Tab-separated table of C-alpha atoms and ligand atoms in Angstrom:
chain	number	residue	atom	x	y	z
L	204	MET	CA	6.813	3.848	5.610
L	205	GLY	CA	7.812	4.817	2.276
L	206	ARG	CA	5.221	6.508	-0.045
L	207	LYS	CA	3.015	4.410	-2.093
L	208	LEU	CA	1.554	5.684	-5.503
L	209	LEU	CA	1.209	2.671	-7.878
L	210	LEU	CA	0.407	-0.173	-5.291
L	211	GLU	CA	-1.606	2.312	-3.149
L	212	LYS	CA	-4.793	0.757	-4.334
L	213	ALA	CA	-3.127	-3.102	-4.044
L	214	GLY	CA	-4.760	-3.987	-0.739
L	215	ILE	CA	-8.608	-3.489	-1.531
L	216	GLU	CA	-10.465	-6.579	-2.129
L	217	ASN	CA	-11.687	-7.303	-5.580
L	218	ILE	CA	-9.575	-4.025	-6.974
L	219	ARG	CA	-9.430	-5.602	-10.156
L	220	GLN	CA	-13.200	-5.245	-10.975
L	221	TYR	CA	-14.092	-1.944	-12.916
L	222	ASP	CA	-16.794	-1.047	-9.819
L	223	VAL	CA	-14.145	-1.700	-7.199
L	224	TYR	CA	-11.687	0.615	-8.822
L	225	ARG	CA	-14.039	3.199	-9.984
L	226	GLN	CA	-15.421	3.693	-5.999
L	227	ASN	CA	-11.740	4.212	-4.942
L	228	GLY	CA	-11.019	6.658	-7.275
L	229	GLY	CA	-10.439	4.631	-10.332
L	230	TYR	CA	-10.430	6.980	-13.715
L	231	SER	CA	-10.739	10.203	-12.053
L	232	ALA	CA	-7.052	11.027	-13.549
L	233	GLN	CA	-8.361	10.199	-16.783
L	234	GLU	CA	-11.533	12.621	-16.679
L	235	LYS	CA	-8.870	15.090	-15.474
L	236	ALA	CA	-6.519	14.565	-18.074
L	237	TYR	CA	-9.194	14.240	-20.967
L	238	LYS	CA	-9.890	17.965	-19.823
L	239	MET	CA	-6.344	19.001	-20.822
L	240	ALA	CA	-4.769	19.725	-23.669
L	241	PRO	CA	-2.661	16.864	-25.190
L	242	ALA	CA	0.698	18.967	-24.727
L	243	ASP	CA	0.079	20.098	-21.171
L	244	ILE	CA	-0.214	16.257	-20.112
L	245	ILE	CA	3.308	15.930	-21.642
L	246	GLU	CA	4.602	18.864	-19.974
L	247	GLU	CA	3.325	17.471	-16.356
L	248	VAL	CA	4.944	14.347	-17.430
L	249	LYS	CA	8.239	16.118	-18.141
L	250	LYS	CA	7.790	18.129	-14.949
L	251	SER	CA	7.812	14.585	-13.087
L	252	GLY	CA	11.222	13.480	-13.912
L	253	LEU	CA	9.704	10.171	-14.653
L	254	ARG	CA	12.235	7.900	-16.112
L	255	GLY	CA	11.692	4.905	-18.199
L	256	ARG	CA	11.127	1.617	-15.984
L	257	GLY	CA	11.719	-0.843	-18.310
L	258	GLY	CA	15.628	-0.582	-17.483
L	259	ALA	CA	17.294	2.180	-19.821
L	260	GLY	CA	15.986	5.239	-17.632
L	261	PHE	CA	15.513	7.602	-20.339
L	262	PRO	CA	13.238	10.301	-19.593
L	263	THR	CA	9.708	9.510	-20.358
L	264	GLY	CA	8.391	13.380	-21.468
L	265	LEU	CA	11.715	13.908	-23.705
L	266	LYS	CA	10.453	10.517	-25.328
L	267	TRP	CA	7.238	11.620	-26.118
L	268	SER	CA	8.137	14.576	-27.398
L	269	PHE	CA	10.418	12.800	-29.762
L	270	LEU	CA	7.210	11.362	-31.294
L	271	ALA	CA	6.955	12.801	-35.185
L	272	LYS	CA	3.720	14.066	-36.266
L	273	PRO	CA	3.561	13.925	-39.649
L	274	GLU	CA	0.124	14.948	-41.473
L	275	GLY	CA	-1.988	11.694	-42.135
L	276	VAL	CA	-0.030	9.019	-40.714
L	277	PRO	CA	-1.343	7.473	-37.535
L	278	ARG	CA	0.711	7.051	-34.365
L	279	TYR	CA	0.755	4.375	-32.198
L	280	LEU	CA	1.652	3.624	-28.570
L	281	VAL	CA	2.981	0.373	-27.734
L	282	CYS	CA	3.336	-0.973	-24.108
L	283	ASN	CA	6.547	-3.515	-23.905
L	284	ALA	CA	4.990	-6.130	-21.268
L	285	ASP	CA	7.064	-8.435	-22.404
L	286	GLU	CA	8.616	-8.637	-18.873
L	287	SER	CA	11.247	-11.239	-19.559
L	288	GLU	CA	14.677	-10.007	-17.647
L	289	PRO	CA	15.410	-12.777	-15.240
L	290	GLY	CA	14.676	-11.734	-11.786
L	291	THR	CA	12.290	-9.162	-12.722
L	292	PHE	CA	8.643	-9.761	-12.374
L	293	LYS	CA	6.659	-6.480	-11.285
L	294	ASP	CA	4.913	-5.211	-14.485
L	295	ARG	CA	3.490	-8.901	-13.752
L	296	TYR	CA	2.444	-7.783	-10.644
L	297	LEU	CA	0.514	-4.713	-11.784
L	298	MET	CA	-1.127	-6.315	-14.451
L	299	GLU	CA	-2.335	-9.231	-12.699
L	300	PHE	CA	-3.348	-7.288	-9.742
L	301	LEU	CA	-4.154	-3.561	-10.821
L	302	PRO	CA	-5.302	-4.043	-14.582
L	303	HIS	CA	-7.457	-1.211	-14.268
L	304	LEU	CA	-4.534	0.913	-13.027
L	305	PHE	CA	-2.542	0.212	-16.129
L	306	ILE	CA	-5.107	0.880	-18.810
L	307	GLU	CA	-6.202	4.063	-16.857
L	308	GLY	CA	-2.314	4.647	-17.875
L	309	LEU	CA	-2.211	3.828	-21.193
L	310	ALA	CA	-5.690	5.884	-22.138
L	311	ILE	CA	-4.209	9.174	-20.693
L	312	SER	CA	-0.501	8.288	-22.226
L	313	SER	CA	-2.547	7.540	-25.823
L	314	TYR	CA	-4.496	10.868	-25.488
L	315	ALA	CA	-1.672	12.750	-24.821
L	316	LEU	CA	0.187	11.128	-27.917
L	317	GLY	CA	-2.615	11.571	-29.973
L	318	ALA	CA	-2.448	7.632	-30.603
L	319	ASN	CA	-6.041	6.173	-31.188
L	320	THR	CA	-4.704	2.301	-31.477
L	321	CYS	CA	-2.536	1.134	-28.146
L	322	TYR	CA	-1.126	-2.441	-28.307
L	323	ILE	CA	0.144	-4.171	-25.195
L	324	TYR	CA	2.625	-6.748	-26.061
L	325	ILE	CA	3.015	-9.484	-23.286
L	326	ARG	CA	5.386	-12.199	-22.737
L	327	GLY	CA	3.955	-15.499	-24.032
L	328	GLU	CA	4.408	-17.135	-20.347
L	329	TYR	CA	2.191	-14.758	-18.682
L	330	ALA	CA	-0.433	-17.154	-20.322
L	331	TRP	CA	-3.321	-16.156	-17.346
L	332	ILE	CA	-2.812	-12.350	-17.659
L	333	PRO	CA	-4.174	-11.551	-21.217
L	334	ASP	CA	-7.831	-12.631	-20.114
L	335	ILE	CA	-7.320	-10.430	-16.755
L	336	LEU	CA	-6.334	-7.414	-19.444
L	337	GLU	CA	-8.965	-8.392	-21.849
L	338	GLN	CA	-11.830	-8.228	-18.979
L	339	ALA	CA	-10.517	-4.888	-18.315
L	340	ILE	CA	-10.310	-3.373	-21.137
L	341	ALA	CA	-13.904	-4.438	-21.972
L	342	GLU	CA	-15.157	-3.284	-18.503
L	343	ALA	CA	-13.534	0.423	-19.333
L	344	ARG	CA	-14.886	0.283	-22.638
L	345	ASN	CA	-18.678	-0.571	-21.288
L	346	ALA	CA	-18.145	2.640	-18.547
L	347	GLY	CA	-16.996	5.052	-21.417
L	348	PHE	CA	-13.152	5.209	-20.897
L	349	LEU	CA	-12.416	3.661	-23.755
L	350	GLY	CA	-13.822	3.218	-27.284
L	351	LYS	CA	-15.253	6.143	-29.603
L	352	ASN	CA	-15.348	9.786	-28.550
L	353	ILE	CA	-14.508	9.106	-24.879
L	354	LEU	CA	-15.988	11.121	-22.130
L	355	GLY	CA	-17.349	13.552	-25.139
L	356	THR	CA	-13.518	14.561	-26.180
L	357	GLY	CA	-14.069	13.523	-29.997
L	358	PHE	CA	-11.327	11.006	-28.909
L	359	ASP	CA	-11.137	7.735	-29.847
L	360	LEU	CA	-9.176	4.695	-28.157
L	361	GLU	CA	-8.787	1.207	-29.057
L	362	ILE	CA	-6.596	-1.180	-26.998
L	363	TYR	CA	-5.632	-4.374	-28.403
L	364	VAL	CA	-3.406	-7.606	-25.952
L	365	GLN	CA	-1.038	-9.362	-28.261
L	366	ARG	CA	0.636	-12.444	-26.979
L	367	GLY	CA	4.352	-12.916	-27.264
L	368	ALA	CA	5.808	-16.577	-27.901
L	369	GLY	CA	8.364	-16.864	-25.143
L	370	ALA	CA	11.281	-15.004	-26.967
L	371	TYR	CA	13.277	-12.681	-24.379
L	372	ILE	CA	14.545	-10.914	-27.613
L	373	CYS	CA	11.019	-9.958	-28.044
L	374	GLY	CA	11.383	-7.466	-25.360
L	375	GLU	CA	13.997	-4.892	-26.971
L	376	GLU	CA	11.731	-2.627	-28.511
L	377	THR	CA	12.402	-3.031	-32.020
L	378	ALA	CA	12.129	-6.538	-32.266
L	379	LEU	CA	9.346	-6.406	-30.298
L	380	LEU	CA	7.688	-4.170	-33.370
L	381	GLU	CA	8.662	-6.777	-36.105
L	382	SER	CA	6.956	-9.346	-34.274
L	383	LEU	CA	3.876	-7.384	-33.728
L	384	GLU	CA	3.913	-7.198	-37.371
L	385	GLY	CA	3.997	-10.748	-37.507
L	386	LYS	CA	7.702	-11.022	-38.328
L	387	ARG	CA	10.824	-12.764	-36.883
L	388	GLY	CA	11.490	-10.810	-33.634
L	389	ASN	CA	14.754	-9.520	-35.211
L	390	PRO	CA	16.219	-6.397	-33.484
L	391	ARG	CA	15.981	-3.485	-36.396
L	392	ILE	CA	19.148	-0.842	-36.564
L	393	LYS	CA	18.412	2.167	-34.374
L	394	PRO	CA	18.461	4.820	-35.279
L	395	PRO	CA	15.611	5.780	-36.553
L	396	PHE	CA	14.044	5.431	-33.269
L	397	PRO	CA	10.650	4.020	-33.193
L	398	ALA	CA	9.737	7.600	-32.083
L	399	VAL	CA	10.349	8.448	-35.799
L	400	LYS	CA	10.217	5.162	-37.597
L	401	GLY	CA	8.281	2.504	-35.290
L	402	LEU	CA	5.228	0.031	-35.945
L	403	TRP	CA	4.536	-0.489	-39.432
L	404	GLY	CA	6.934	2.564	-40.214
L	405	CYS	CA	4.907	4.873	-38.584
L	406	PRO	CA	5.794	7.159	-35.489
L	407	THR	CA	5.594	5.013	-32.583
L	408	VAL	CA	6.041	5.385	-28.561
L	409	VAL	CA	7.350	2.247	-27.030
L	410	ASN	CA	6.974	2.550	-23.165
L	411	ASN	CA	6.945	-0.110	-20.193
L	412	VAL	CA	4.015	-1.186	-18.216
L	413	GLU	CA	5.091	0.171	-14.858
L	414	THR	CA	5.823	3.886	-16.749
L	415	LEU	CA	2.734	3.939	-18.141
L	416	ALA	CA	0.737	3.425	-14.844
L	417	ALA	CA	2.685	5.929	-13.265
L	418	VAL	CA	1.396	8.591	-15.408
L	419	VAL	CA	-1.628	7.718	-13.728
L	420	PRO	CA	-0.476	9.040	-10.215
L	421	ILE	CA	1.337	11.954	-12.060
L	422	ILE	CA	-2.303	13.451	-13.068
L	423	ASN	CA	-3.499	12.749	-10.354
L	424	ILE	CA	-0.754	14.707	-7.798
L	425	GLY	CA	0.852	17.060	-10.528
L	426	GLY	CA	4.280	16.574	-12.297
L	427	GLU	CA	5.825	19.045	-9.566
L	428	GLU	CA	4.373	17.178	-6.580
L	429	TYR	CA	6.069	13.632	-8.179
L	430	ALA	CA	8.987	15.413	-8.561
L	431	LYS	CA	9.326	16.156	-5.123
L	432	ILE	CA	9.638	12.515	-4.302
L	433	GLY	CA	13.302	10.835	-4.479
L	434	ILE	CA	16.514	12.551	-4.465
L	435	GLY	CA	17.775	14.216	-7.965
L	436	LYS	CA	17.012	12.518	-10.895
L	437	SER	CA	15.595	9.690	-9.114
L	438	THR	CA	12.071	10.819	-8.800
L	439	GLY	CA	9.055	9.414	-7.687
L	440	THR	CA	8.294	5.973	-6.948
L	441	LYS	CA	9.533	2.552	-8.629
L	442	LEU	CA	8.707	-1.036	-8.301
L	443	ILE	CA	11.401	-3.426	-7.413
L	444	SER	CA	10.866	-7.273	-7.626
L	445	ALA	CA	12.899	-9.055	-4.779
L	446	CYS	CA	14.240	-12.781	-5.212
L	447	GLY	CA	17.090	-14.942	-4.195
L	448	ASN	CA	18.484	-15.408	-0.761
L	449	ILE	CA	16.331	-12.866	1.611
L	450	ASN	CA	13.466	-13.746	3.849
L	451	LYS	CA	10.815	-11.670	1.866
L	452	PRO	CA	10.739	-12.080	-1.597
L	453	GLY	CA	7.826	-10.357	-3.495
L	454	VAL	CA	6.986	-6.864	-5.586
L	455	TYR	CA	8.018	-3.584	-3.010
L	456	GLU	CA	7.380	0.141	-4.064
L	457	ILE	CA	10.035	2.341	-2.887
L	458	ASP	CA	10.031	5.800	-2.934
L	459	MET	CA	14.002	6.448	-4.075
L	460	THR	CA	14.927	7.987	-0.927
L	461	ILE	CA	15.760	4.629	0.863
L	462	SER	CA	19.291	3.016	1.227
L	463	VAL	CA	20.509	-0.364	-0.041
L	464	GLU	CA	20.530	-1.751	3.079
L	465	GLU	CA	17.192	-0.508	4.378
L	466	PHE	CA	15.771	-2.123	1.478
L	467	LEU	CA	17.790	-5.583	1.809
L	468	TYR	CA	17.226	-5.647	6.048
L	469	SER	CA	14.255	-3.960	6.997
L	470	ASP	CA	11.221	-5.900	7.850
L	471	GLU	CA	9.191	-3.674	5.346
L	472	TYR	CA	10.908	-5.043	2.921
L	473	CYS	CA	13.221	-7.976	2.299
L	474	GLY	CA	13.562	-8.653	5.582
L	475	GLY	CA	17.209	-9.765	5.823
L	476	ILE	CA	18.969	-13.143	4.543
L	477	PRO	CA	17.783	-16.538	5.735
L	478	ASN	CA	19.234	-18.655	8.595
L	479	GLY	CA	21.732	-15.825	9.348
L	480	LYS	CA	24.044	-16.267	6.368
L	481	ARG	CA	26.038	-13.267	5.160
L	482	LEU	CA	25.299	-11.269	2.084
L	483	LYS	CA	27.896	-12.275	-0.707
L	484	ALA	CA	26.432	-10.173	-3.674
L	485	CYS	CA	23.809	-8.570	-5.379
L	486	ILE	CA	22.666	-7.756	-8.989
L	487	PRO	CA	20.300	-5.094	-8.277
L	488	GLY	CA	18.337	-4.319	-11.514
L	489	GLY	CA	17.893	-7.479	-13.595
L	490	SER	CA	20.511	-10.096	-14.840
L	491	SER	CA	21.913	-7.674	-17.210
L	492	VAL	CA	23.152	-5.113	-14.985
L	493	PRO	CA	26.619	-6.062	-13.243
L	494	ILE	CA	26.729	-8.125	-10.352
L	495	VAL	CA	28.315	-6.225	-6.913
L	496	PRO	CA	29.876	-7.780	-4.044
L	497	ALA	CA	28.366	-6.892	-0.464
L	498	ASN	CA	31.045	-4.120	0.307
L	499	LEU	CA	30.245	-2.249	-2.785
L	500	LEU	CA	26.657	-3.017	-2.601
L	501	LEU	CA	26.031	-1.203	0.479
L	502	LYS	CA	28.898	1.884	0.398
L	503	THR	CA	29.469	3.551	-3.010
L	504	ALA	CA	33.135	4.239	-4.545
L	505	LYS	CA	33.271	7.470	-2.447
L	506	GLY	CA	32.272	5.458	0.633
L	507	GLU	CA	28.979	6.881	1.162
L	508	LYS	CA	25.691	4.802	1.859
L	509	ARG	CA	24.399	3.481	-1.657
L	510	MET	CA	21.081	4.405	-2.240
L	511	MET	CA	18.127	2.774	-4.202
L	512	THR	CA	18.563	5.616	-6.803
L	513	TYR	CA	19.302	5.589	-10.533
L	514	GLU	CA	22.769	7.730	-9.556
L	515	SER	CA	23.721	5.941	-6.427
L	516	LEU	CA	23.412	2.186	-8.045
L	517	ALA	CA	25.657	3.319	-10.872
L	518	ASP	CA	28.166	5.421	-8.687
L	519	GLY	CA	31.644	4.110	-9.512
L	520	GLY	CA	30.867	3.264	-13.079
L	521	PHE	CA	31.163	-0.463	-14.200
L	522	GLN	CA	34.353	-0.765	-12.158
L	523	THR	CA	32.260	-0.652	-8.576
L	524	GLY	CA	28.759	0.367	-9.398
L	525	THR	CA	25.783	-1.307	-11.021
L	526	MET	CA	22.469	0.066	-12.486
L	527	MET	CA	19.244	0.486	-11.493
L	528	GLY	CA	18.143	-1.314	-14.861
L	529	SER	CA	14.333	-3.109	-14.621
L	530	GLY	CA	14.727	-3.361	-10.646
L	531	GLY	CA	14.805	-7.056	-10.422
L	532	PHE	CA	16.774	-7.265	-6.883
L	533	ILE	CA	18.584	-10.374	-7.180
L	534	VAL	CA	20.164	-11.557	-3.862
L	535	LEU	CA	23.164	-14.294	-3.553
L	536	ASP	CA	24.182	-15.539	0.081
L	537	GLU	CA	27.822	-16.405	1.275
L	538	ASP	CA	26.702	-20.112	-0.006
L	539	GLN	CA	26.026	-19.383	-3.711
L	540	CYS	CA	28.721	-19.982	-6.196
L	541	VAL	CA	29.142	-16.887	-8.517
L	542	VAL	CA	30.532	-19.556	-11.166
L	543	ARG	CA	27.678	-21.173	-11.504
L	544	HIS	CA	25.482	-18.031	-11.245
L	545	THR	CA	27.299	-16.808	-14.183
L	546	LEU	CA	27.006	-19.586	-16.030
L	547	THR	CA	22.916	-19.856	-15.476
L	548	LEU	CA	22.896	-15.967	-17.524
L	549	ALA	CA	25.463	-17.504	-20.012
L	550	ARG	CA	23.501	-20.523	-21.028
L	551	PHE	CA	19.941	-17.962	-20.896
L	552	TYR	CA	21.993	-15.058	-23.273
L	553	ARG	CA	23.279	-17.834	-25.324
L	554	HIS	CA	19.885	-19.119	-25.754
L	555	GLU	CA	18.268	-15.984	-26.161
L	556	SER	CA	20.320	-14.403	-28.823
L	557	CYS	CA	18.799	-13.684	-32.483
L	558	GLY	CA	21.658	-14.592	-34.203
L	559	GLN	CA	21.646	-11.593	-36.336
L	560	CYS	CA	25.448	-10.416	-35.298
L	561	SER	CA	28.459	-12.792	-35.153
L	562	PRO	CA	29.947	-10.989	-31.546
L	563	CYS	CA	26.594	-12.195	-29.677
L	564	ARG	CA	25.881	-15.259	-31.676
L	565	GLU	CA	29.274	-16.891	-31.296
L	566	GLY	CA	30.639	-15.093	-28.290
L	567	THR	CA	27.693	-15.907	-26.059
L	568	GLY	CA	28.274	-19.856	-26.763
L	569	TRP	CA	31.694	-19.671	-26.582
L	570	MET	CA	31.152	-17.968	-22.879
L	571	GLU	CA	28.778	-20.623	-22.027
L	572	LYS	CA	31.194	-23.569	-22.693
L	573	ILE	CA	33.879	-22.153	-20.945
L	574	LEU	CA	32.097	-21.380	-18.188
L	575	GLN	CA	30.861	-24.768	-17.871
L	576	ASN	CA	34.346	-26.600	-18.095
L	577	ILE	CA	35.446	-24.020	-15.807
L	578	GLU	CA	32.603	-24.837	-13.304
L	579	TYR	CA	32.791	-28.369	-13.766
L	580	GLY	CA	36.452	-28.827	-12.977
L	581	LYS	CA	37.605	-28.892	-16.728
L	582	GLY	CA	38.811	-25.467	-17.013
L	583	LYS	CA	42.206	-23.920	-17.206
L	584	MET	CA	43.791	-20.529	-15.967
L	585	SER	CA	44.281	-19.012	-19.406
L	586	ASP	CA	40.242	-19.240	-19.946
L	587	ILE	CA	39.571	-16.870	-17.236
L	588	ASP	CA	41.301	-14.223	-19.449
L	589	LEU	CA	39.642	-15.958	-22.680
L	590	LEU	CA	36.579	-15.625	-21.197
L	591	TRP	CA	37.469	-11.498	-20.185
L	592	ASP	CA	38.570	-11.127	-23.908
L	593	ILE	CA	35.558	-12.535	-25.324
L	594	GLN	CA	33.333	-10.627	-23.514
L	595	SER	CA	35.522	-7.163	-24.032
L	596	LYS	CA	34.594	-7.743	-27.632
L	597	ILE	CA	31.118	-8.546	-27.654
L	598	GLU	CA	30.488	-5.182	-25.518
L	599	GLY	CA	29.342	-2.303	-27.884
L	600	ASN	CA	29.570	-4.274	-31.012
L	601	THR	CA	26.435	-5.550	-31.241
L	602	ILE	CA	22.910	-4.236	-33.231
L	603	CYS	CA	20.536	-4.321	-29.702
L	604	PRO	CA	21.800	-4.285	-25.876
L	605	LEU	CA	21.597	-8.224	-25.359
L	606	GLY	CA	24.989	-8.030	-26.230
L	607	ASP	CA	26.049	-6.161	-23.710
L	608	ALA	CA	23.762	-8.000	-21.388
L	609	ALA	CA	25.687	-10.943	-22.148
L	610	ALA	CA	28.932	-9.493	-21.594
L	611	TRP	CA	28.334	-7.322	-18.208
L	612	PRO	CA	27.790	-10.137	-15.839
L	613	VAL	CA	30.652	-12.242	-16.906
L	614	ALA	CA	32.822	-9.199	-16.991
L	615	ALA	CA	31.743	-8.367	-13.307
L	616	ALA	CA	31.863	-11.817	-12.098
L	617	ILE	CA	35.638	-12.098	-13.096
L	618	ARG	CA	36.294	-8.523	-11.990
L	619	HIS	CA	34.955	-9.250	-8.335
L	620	PHE	CA	34.935	-12.631	-7.581
L	621	ARG	CA	38.191	-13.765	-9.878
L	622	ASP	CA	39.206	-15.730	-6.649
L	623	GLU	CA	36.420	-18.179	-7.007
L	624	PHE	CA	36.888	-18.875	-10.950
L	625	GLU	CA	40.248	-19.677	-9.967
L	626	TRP	CA	39.494	-21.782	-7.062
L	627	HIS	CA	37.268	-24.097	-9.653
L	628	VAL	CA	40.405	-24.386	-11.951
L	629	LEU	CA	43.014	-25.466	-8.788
L	630	ASN	CA	40.108	-27.726	-7.367
L	631	PRO	CA	38.815	-29.577	-10.522
L	632	GLU	CA	37.794	-32.807	-8.230
L	633	GLU	CA	35.836	-31.326	-5.932
L	634	SER	CA	34.228	-28.627	-8.565
L	635	GLN	CA	33.038	-31.919	-10.511
L	636	LYS	CA	31.573	-33.179	-7.002
L	637	ARG	CA	29.666	-29.859	-6.720
L	638	ASN	CA	27.245	-30.589	-9.246
L	639	PHE	CA	24.285	-28.509	-7.934
L	640	GLY	CA	22.532	-28.300	-11.316
L	641	LEU	CA	21.468	-24.487	-12.920
L	642	ALA	CA	20.323	-21.702	-9.993
L	643	HIS	CA	16.894	-20.628	-10.607
L	644	TYR	CA	15.293	-17.060	-10.273
P	184	LIG	P1	17.908	2.297	-24.759
P	184	LIG	O1	19.044	3.579	-24.288
P	184	LIG	O2	18.482	2.049	-25.942
P	184	LIG	O3	16.675	3.219	-25.380
P	184	LIG	C1	15.955	3.940	-24.500
P	184	LIG	C2	14.539	4.303	-25.027
P	184	LIG	O4	14.900	5.692	-25.377
P	184	LIG	C3	14.161	3.648	-26.246
P	184	LIG	O5	12.823	3.594	-26.425
P	184	LIG	C4	14.544	4.475	-27.344
P	184	LIG	O6	13.614	4.347	-28.625
P	184	LIG	C5	14.755	5.740	-26.666
P	184	LIG	N1	15.532	7.135	-27.294
P	184	LIG	C6	16.627	6.701	-27.092
P	184	LIG	N2	17.528	7.729	-27.522
P	184	LIG	C7	16.490	8.477	-28.450
P	184	LIG	C8	16.362	9.245	-29.464
P	184	LIG	N3	17.446	10.098	-29.713
P	184	LIG	N4	15.226	9.525	-29.956
P	184	LIG	C9	14.025	8.984	-29.708
P	184	LIG	N5	13.999	8.197	-28.742
P	184	LIG	C10	15.189	7.892	-28.507
P	184	LIG	O7	17.787	1.106	-23.990
P	184	LIG	P2	16.785	-0.006	-24.597
P	184	LIG	O8	17.145	-0.701	-25.665
P	184	LIG	O9	15.205	0.201	-24.761
P	184	LIG	O10	16.273	-0.669	-22.971
P	184	LIG	C11	17.759	-1.427	-22.285
P	184	LIG	C12	17.582	-1.420	-21.068
P	184	LIG	O11	16.797	-2.658	-20.896
P	184	LIG	C13	18.725	-2.697	-20.396
P	184	LIG	O12	19.357	-1.637	-20.020
P	184	LIG	C14	17.836	-3.333	-19.233
P	184	LIG	O13	17.999	-2.917	-18.378
P	184	LIG	C15	16.641	-3.351	-20.230
P	184	LIG	N6	15.543	-4.586	-20.088
P	184	LIG	C16	14.412	-4.900	-19.468
P	184	LIG	C17	13.835	-6.091	-19.464
P	184	LIG	C18	12.694	-5.955	-18.493
P	184	LIG	O14	12.175	-7.263	-18.624
P	184	LIG	N7	11.979	-5.272	-18.114
P	184	LIG	C19	14.248	-7.316	-20.311
P	184	LIG	C20	15.748	-7.230	-21.018
P	184	LIG	C21	16.142	-5.371	-20.736
P	185	LIG	FE1	20.703	-10.403	-32.047
P	185	LIG	FE2	22.395	-10.645	-29.939
P	185	LIG	FE3	22.882	-8.851	-32.237
P	185	LIG	FE4	20.850	-8.199	-30.534
P	185	LIG	S1	23.294	-8.395	-30.226
P	185	LIG	S2	20.789	-8.446	-32.400
P	185	LIG	S3	20.130	-10.520	-29.684
P	185	LIG	S4	22.433	-11.068	-32.100
């Protein structure tokens, strides 16, 4: 049984309520942290090796240390709760079932950063969760863990919940800030990074829900202890949302010492693939990361066991590896059509492109049309090369990572499953009959 730091209390009845959370040790990390100097908390987070859990894996302590501190200018902590990556639903679990753990993480992090205002920007589709969070915020405030002069430190903190309107692009940190400022969610060019010029032009740290919740166990057990869990630079525990063709879909906390095979087949986690089917492929880190075929999922490019770590999942680069990403683990069994799956994703990215950059605006729609033709038996062999060409011209040529995220799934699908694309071209009649509709995650 792997170590649980975030979901340790998840099974306790009524843990969503303040009293129950408190009776079970809740808010003791905040009490401990508020006796520390803010710089020492940042040091603990650095020592822990915690990496951003939203998808990029950027070292959290380092990001915090980049926060500019000009005189007389407010600083903000913004929590990115706009979890919209297809296949990813682990932040929802934390916010829905352990809201006080999350709020405690925000309170500690805000204090460490000297931010008196914290915003939670939550995706619009999580319509029932803001009420849960607002209730937890009110309870924490009544108990003296938020508001004015918290725990007698002289530190004031207000947390506000802002609902998004259902746009995937508003999960990109600068689009999120634009939206929070009341504007259209168009990504900004970086640099400047939010740490220097963020919300209303002020220094801002933007962190994911799980990242901020992880600060609670880091303070409880200490950064060094946290760093001992895991392998290399993949320290601590990670939430994985698992879905697709598996026996036990759900949210799992893993310590990053287990293999992909163990995660997929053991009863503690996904429980294997239903009906004795074979594994075809997997997208281990949410829809933006490359799909990998079964043989490369379980073994790295070097022929070693692939582990559930940032480094091992990426081993082999984009040729044979993939990424930890947001931890949205999507499994495809032998019956799934990779072309149809790629079309589903292409449609999603075309719909969600904000339209600012031409390679993304034009390319995503173009790729969708070609994939639609191939999937439904109207494609040509030359379309496969055209698709490859289009994705290669989007990658790296856009303002924000949505362009790359739209290109990579297409590239990886062609790289590893070209024969399936060719099958559709060579068998137009059968392709036309196979009208499954779109895949859903
Ligand atoms: P990024 O690598 O551009 O940035 C990571 C973070 O580090 C950002 O907060 C950035 O501001 C900060 N940073 C980087 N260099 C910095 C510097 N020199 N100074 C100060 N700050 C610096 O990646 P990103 O755009 O934040 O995230 C992309 C990832 O998001 C993708 O890989 C994907 O996996 C993931 N994603 C997740 C979801 C979700 O729902 N969880 C949705 C879409 C994409
Ligand atoms: Fe908008 Fe796409 Fe450009 Fe991102 S890459 S800014 S989503 S057009």
